[in-house]
PDB file of C-alpha atoms in Angstrom:
ATOM      1  CA  MET A  12       8.259  32.004  10.333  1.00 53.00           C
ATOM      2  CA  ALA A  13       5.006  29.710  10.351  1.00 59.00           C
ATOM      3  CA  GLU A  14       5.754  25.656   8.898  1.00 67.00           C
ATOM      4  CA  ARG A  15       3.635  24.688   5.922  1.00 83.00           C
ATOM      5  CA  ILE A  16       2.862  20.940   5.848  1.00 91.00           C
ATOM      6  CA  ILE A  17       1.876  19.257   2.630  1.00 92.00           C
ATOM      7  CA  ILE A  18       0.250  15.769   3.205  1.00 94.00           C
ATOM      8  CA  VAL A  19       0.774  13.965   0.278  1.00 95.00           C
ATOM      9  CA  LYS A  20      -2.269  11.167   0.246  1.00 95.00           C
ATOM     10  CA  MET A  21      -1.852   7.967  -1.521  1.00 94.00           C
ATOM     11  CA  GLY A  22      -1.421   8.202  -5.637  1.00 93.00           C
ATOM     12  CA  GLU A  23      -1.365  11.467  -5.318  1.00 95.00           C
ATOM     13  CA  MET A  24       2.006  14.461  -5.881  1.00 96.00           C
ATOM     14  CA  ALA A  25       3.428  17.637  -4.412  1.00 95.00           C
ATOM     15  CA  VAL A  26       5.551  20.117  -5.662  1.00 94.00           C
ATOM     16  CA  VAL A  27       7.202  22.918  -3.593  1.00 94.00           C
ATOM     17  CA  SER A  28       9.850  25.952  -4.683  1.00 90.00           C
ATOM     18  CA  ASP A  29      11.325  28.827  -3.495  1.00 80.00           C
ATOM     19  CA  GLY A  30       8.090  31.002  -4.669  1.00 62.00           C
ATOM     20  CA  ILE A  31       6.408  30.846  -0.634  1.00 59.00           C
ATOM     21  CA  LYS A  32       8.873  32.044   1.880  1.00 62.00           C
ATOM     22  CA  ASP A  33       7.575  29.818   5.131  1.00 68.00           C
ATOM     23  CA  VAL A  34       9.115  26.260   5.506  1.00 62.00           C
ATOM     24  CA  LYS A  35       8.233  23.419   3.883  1.00 84.00           C
ATOM     25  CA  ILE A  36       7.703  20.472   4.059  1.00 92.00           C
ATOM     26  CA  LEU A  37       6.293  17.170   2.552  1.00 95.00           C
ATOM     27  CA  LYS A  38       4.720  14.275   4.355  1.00 96.00           C
ATOM     28  CA  THR A  39       3.575  11.099   3.927  1.00 96.00           C
ATOM     29  CA  THR A  40       2.535   7.560   5.748  1.00 95.00           C
ATOM     30  CA  LEU A  41       3.790   4.171   3.373  1.00 95.00           C
ATOM     31  CA  GLY A  42       3.377   0.407   3.925  1.00 91.00           C
ATOM     32  CA  SER A  43       3.960  -1.679   0.708  1.00 91.00           C
ATOM     33  CA  CYS A  44       3.471   1.891  -1.261  1.00 94.00           C
ATOM     34  CA  ILE A  45       6.600   3.906  -2.464  1.00 97.00           C
ATOM     35  CA  GLY A  46       7.326   7.919  -0.941  1.00 97.00           C
ATOM     36  CA  ILE A  47      10.282   9.032  -3.303  1.00 98.00           C
ATOM     37  CA  VAL A  48      11.118  12.575  -3.076  1.00 98.00           C
ATOM     38  CA  LEU A  49      13.230  14.024  -6.142  1.00 98.00           C
ATOM     39  CA  THR A  50      15.369  16.996  -5.508  1.00 97.00           C
ATOM     40  CA  ASP A  51      16.912  20.249  -7.529  1.00 97.00           C
ATOM     41  CA  ARG A  52      19.298  21.998  -4.700  1.00 95.00           C
ATOM     42  CA  GLU A  53      20.394  23.687  -7.381  1.00 95.00           C
ATOM     43  CA  ARG A  54      17.171  25.334  -8.626  1.00 95.00           C
ATOM     44  CA  ASN A  55      15.319  24.856  -5.132  1.00 93.00           C
ATOM     45  CA  VAL A  56      12.827  22.529  -6.580  1.00 96.00           C
ATOM     46  CA  SER A  57      11.243  18.980  -4.872  1.00 96.00           C
ATOM     47  CA  GLY A  58       8.652  17.022  -5.263  1.00 96.00           C
ATOM     48  CA  LEU A  59       6.717  14.069  -3.639  1.00 97.00           C
ATOM     49  CA  SER A  60       4.744  11.226  -5.093  1.00 98.00           C
ATOM     50  CA  HIS A  61       3.304   8.554  -3.408  1.00 97.00           C
ATOM     51  CA  ILE A  62       3.134   6.098  -5.606  1.00 96.00           C
ATOM     52  CA  MET A  63       0.746   2.728  -4.865  1.00 91.00           C
ATOM     53  CA  LEU A  64       1.534   0.026  -7.545  1.00 87.00           C
ATOM     54  CA  PRO A  65       4.109  -0.772 -10.183  1.00 76.00           C
ATOM     55  CA  SER A  66       2.435   0.135 -13.346  1.00 80.00           C
ATOM     56  CA  ARG A  67      -0.543   1.421 -14.804  1.00 77.00           C
ATOM     57  CA  SER A  68      -4.136  -0.565 -15.574  1.00 74.00           C
ATOM     58  CA  LYS A  69      -4.802   0.305 -18.659  1.00 78.00           C
ATOM     59  CA  ASP A  70      -6.997   3.226 -18.759  1.00 79.00           C
ATOM     60  CA  ASP A  71      -6.575   4.711 -15.524  1.00 69.00           C
ATOM     61  CA  PRO A  72      -6.761   8.117 -15.307  1.00 69.00           C
ATOM     62  CA  LEU A  73      -5.003   8.321 -12.276  1.00 76.00           C
ATOM     63  CA  LEU A  74      -1.515   8.497 -13.046  1.00 80.00           C
ATOM     64  CA  GLY A  75       0.007   9.457  -9.795  1.00 80.00           C
ATOM     65  CA  LYS A  76      -0.496   6.126  -8.506  1.00 80.00           C
ATOM     66  CA  TYR A  77       1.817   4.180 -10.647  1.00 87.00           C
ATOM     67  CA  ALA A  78       5.460   4.031 -10.377  1.00 93.00           C
ATOM     68  CA  ASP A  79       5.517   3.886 -14.570  1.00 93.00           C
ATOM     69  CA  THR A  80       3.656   7.430 -14.738  1.00 94.00           C
ATOM     70  CA  ALA A  81       4.149   9.382 -11.251  1.00 96.00           C
ATOM     71  CA  ILE A  82       7.766   9.535 -11.802  1.00 97.00           C
ATOM     72  CA  PRO A  83       7.489  11.250 -15.413  1.00 97.00           C
ATOM     73  CA  LEU A  84       4.803  13.200 -14.273  1.00 96.00           C
ATOM     74  CA  LEU A  85       6.442  14.606 -10.930  1.00 98.00           C
ATOM     75  CA  ILE A  86       9.875  15.125 -12.869  1.00 98.00           C
ATOM     76  CA  GLU A  87       7.409  17.515 -15.426  1.00 97.00           C
ATOM     77  CA  LYS A  88       5.587  18.858 -12.763  1.00 97.00           C
ATOM     78  CA  ILE A  89       9.406  19.851 -11.445  1.00 97.00           C
ATOM     79  CA  GLU A  90      10.516  20.946 -14.378  1.00 97.00           C
ATOM     80  CA  LYS A  91       7.919  23.496 -14.815  1.00 96.00           C
ATOM     81  CA  ARG A  92       8.850  24.756 -11.295  1.00 94.00           C
ATOM     82  CA  GLY A  93      12.511  25.365 -12.921  1.00 95.00           C
ATOM     83  CA  GLY A  94      13.769  22.260 -11.995  1.00 96.00           C
ATOM     84  CA  LYS A  95      16.122  20.392 -14.152  1.00 98.00           C
ATOM     85  CA  ILE A  96      16.210  16.631 -14.787  1.00 97.00           C
ATOM     86  CA  ASN A  97      19.937  16.368 -14.761  1.00 97.00           C
ATOM     87  CA  ASN A  98      20.378  17.980 -11.436  1.00 98.00           C
ATOM     88  CA  LEU A  99      18.060  15.448  -9.947  1.00 98.00           C
ATOM     89  CA  LYS A 100      18.484  13.451  -6.775  1.00 98.00           C
ATOM     90  CA  ALA A 101      16.316  11.077  -5.427  1.00 97.00           C
ATOM     91  CA  TYR A 102      15.289   9.399  -1.996  1.00 97.00           C
ATOM     92  CA  VAL A 103      13.252   6.313  -1.764  1.00 97.00           C
ATOM     93  CA  VAL A 104      10.829   4.900   0.601  1.00 96.00           C
ATOM     94  CA  GLY A 105       8.756   2.370   1.373  1.00 95.00           C
ATOM     95  CA  GLY A 106       7.516  -0.701   0.024  1.00 93.00           C
ATOM     96  CA  ALA A 107       6.841  -3.276   3.037  1.00 92.00           C
ATOM     97  CA  THR A 108       5.638  -6.384   3.310  1.00 87.00           C
ATOM     98  CA  MET A 109       2.551  -5.441   5.053  1.00 75.00           C
ATOM     99  CA  PHE A 110       1.024  -8.904   5.457  1.00 68.00           C
ATOM    100  CA  GLY A 111       3.475 -11.459   6.878  1.00 63.00           C
ATOM    101  CA  ASN A 112       5.825 -13.476   4.223  1.00 58.00           C
ATOM    102  CA  GLY A 113       3.076 -14.452   1.694  1.00 54.00           C
ATOM    103  CA  ASP A 114       3.076 -15.159  -2.051  1.00 47.00           C
ATOM    104  CA  LEU A 115       6.612 -13.532  -3.655  1.00 53.00           C
ATOM    105  CA  MET A 116       4.027 -12.666  -6.670  1.00 50.00           C
ATOM    106  CA  LEU A 117       1.766 -10.667  -4.542  1.00 68.00           C
ATOM    107  CA  ASN A 118       4.705  -8.623  -2.645  1.00 84.00           C
ATOM    108  CA  ILE A 119       3.997  -5.680  -4.016  1.00 86.00           C
ATOM    109  CA  GLY A 120       6.573  -3.474  -1.589  1.00 89.00           C
ATOM    110  CA  MET A 121       9.022  -4.672  -3.430  1.00 91.00           C
ATOM    111  CA  ARG A 122       7.818  -5.141  -6.900  1.00 91.00           C
ATOM    112  CA  ASN A 123       7.222  -1.327  -6.334  1.00 94.00           C
ATOM    113  CA  TYR A 124      10.385  -0.713  -5.215  1.00 95.00           C
ATOM    114  CA  GLU A 125      12.231  -2.618  -8.491  1.00 95.00           C
ATOM    115  CA  VAL A 126       9.571  -0.486 -10.852  1.00 96.00           C
ATOM    116  CA  VAL A 127      10.635   2.501  -8.919  1.00 97.00           C
ATOM    117  CA  LYS A 128      14.753   2.070  -9.109  1.00 97.00           C
ATOM    118  CA  ALA A 129      14.285   0.830 -12.837  1.00 97.00           C
ATOM    119  CA  ILE A 130      12.492   4.058 -14.213  1.00 97.00           C
ATOM    120  CA  LEU A 131      15.354   6.237 -11.843  1.00 98.00           C
ATOM    121  CA  GLU A 132      18.614   4.230 -13.611  1.00 98.00           C
ATOM    122  CA  LYS A 133      16.104   5.330 -17.336  1.00 97.00           C
ATOM    123  CA  TYR A 134      16.539   8.938 -16.113  1.00 98.00           C
ATOM    124  CA  ASP A 135      19.921   8.698 -15.308  1.00 98.00           C
ATOM    125  CA  ILE A 136      18.826  10.294 -11.560  1.00 98.00           C
ATOM    126  CA  PRO A 137      20.867   9.213  -8.441  1.00 98.00           C
ATOM    127  CA  ILE A 138      19.313   7.278  -5.400  1.00 97.00           C
ATOM    128  CA  VAL A 139      21.319   9.060  -2.376  1.00 97.00           C
ATOM    129  CA  TYR A 140      18.974   7.861   0.572  1.00 96.00           C
ATOM    130  CA  GLU A 141      16.770   4.789   0.647  1.00 95.00           C
ATOM    131  CA  ASP A 142      14.973   2.795   3.287  1.00 94.00           C
ATOM    132  CA  VAL A 143      13.096   0.057   1.940  1.00 94.00           C
ATOM    133  CA  GLY A 144      10.999  -3.326   2.108  1.00 91.00           C
ATOM    134  CA  GLY A 145      10.700  -4.455   6.286  1.00 89.00           C
ATOM    135  CA  ASN A 146       7.421  -5.398   7.473  1.00 87.00           C
ATOM    136  CA  SER A 147       6.837  -2.310   8.988  1.00 89.00           C
ATOM    137  CA  GLY A 148       4.870   0.934   7.615  1.00 92.00           C
ATOM    138  CA  ARG A 149       6.819   4.170   7.483  1.00 93.00           C
ATOM    139  CA  THR A 150       5.925   7.812   8.229  1.00 94.00           C
ATOM    140  CA  VAL A 151       8.157  10.349   5.634  1.00 94.00           C
ATOM    141  CA  THR A 152       8.836  13.809   6.205  1.00 95.00           C
ATOM    142  CA  TYR A 153      10.942  15.793   3.800  1.00 95.00           C
ATOM    143  CA  ASN A 154      12.190  19.343   4.713  1.00 93.00           C
ATOM    144  CA  HIS A 155      13.056  21.385   1.316  1.00 92.00           C
ATOM    145  CA  ASN A 156      14.391  24.291   2.475  1.00 89.00           C
ATOM    146  CA  TYR A 157      16.950  22.331   4.632  1.00 90.00           C
ATOM    147  CA  ASP A 158      16.990  18.931   1.753  1.00 93.00           C
ATOM    148  CA  GLU A 159      16.514  16.643   4.907  1.00 93.00           C
ATOM    149  CA  ILE A 160      14.341  14.009   5.073  1.00 95.00           C
ATOM    150  CA  ASN A 161      13.079  12.078   8.487  1.00 94.00           C
ATOM    151  CA  VAL A 162      11.919   8.720   8.595  1.00 94.00           C
ATOM    152  CA  LYS A 163       9.755   6.729  11.505  1.00 92.00           C
ATOM    153  CA  THR A 164       9.339   3.592  11.366  1.00 89.00           C
ATOM    154  CA  LEU A 165       5.559   2.546  12.570  1.00 86.00           C
ATOM    155  CA  SER A 166       5.382  -0.004  14.875  1.00 71.00           C
ATOM    156  CA  LYS A 167       2.795  -2.984  15.114  1.00 52.00           C
ATOM    157  CA  GLY A 168       0.423  -2.825  17.694  1.00 40.00           C
ATOM    158  CA  PHE A 169       1.703  -0.898  21.283  1.00 36.00           C
ATOM    159  CA  LYS A 170       5.084  -1.624  22.235  1.00 34.00           C
ATOM    160  CA  ASN A 171       3.739  -0.826  25.958  1.00 37.00           C
ATOM    161  CA  ARG A 172       0.451  -1.500  26.871  1.00 37.00           C
ATOM    162  CA  LYS A 173       0.744  -0.111  30.425  1.00 36.00           C
ATOM    163  CA  GLU A 174       1.447   3.534  28.400  1.00 39.00           C
ATOM    164  CA  VAL A 175      -2.037   4.094  27.445  1.00 37.00           C
ATOM    165  CA  GLU A 176      -4.154   2.152  30.090  1.00 36.00           C
ATOM    166  CA  VAL A 177      -6.558   4.817  32.098  1.00 32.00           C
TER     167      VAL A 177
END
């Protein structure tokens, strides 16, 4: 069986279901952005959204960029594939502080997380796994068929330069 990997870029989302017979893997790489997986295991529908900012700028048509518009849109797409909102559970990853401690007002990563968490609470969607904060990026891989999430924390620079010397 061939693996089908769907790369979700910044501000984008993807939804998978049982309509395709191969293994469905959703993947994204995050810094201060938030990756949110919503899954309805009963109806076998899952989606991943790569959220960049907490709230939508006026008239910006790119709804997937913002937590306040991306999450409702992801729910809508899951429901169109047969999912039910009261079956959803969430995996939340990302929200790193990528540029030092800085001014807390500029801490987009934690602001993203706080808005995502509030929206999920509003929809009564439980967070069953989270890996947020810190100062390193992450790569998230979600296997829809097995309901498995893997998070790789990315290091800053090379851990052992001798490994890359020629």
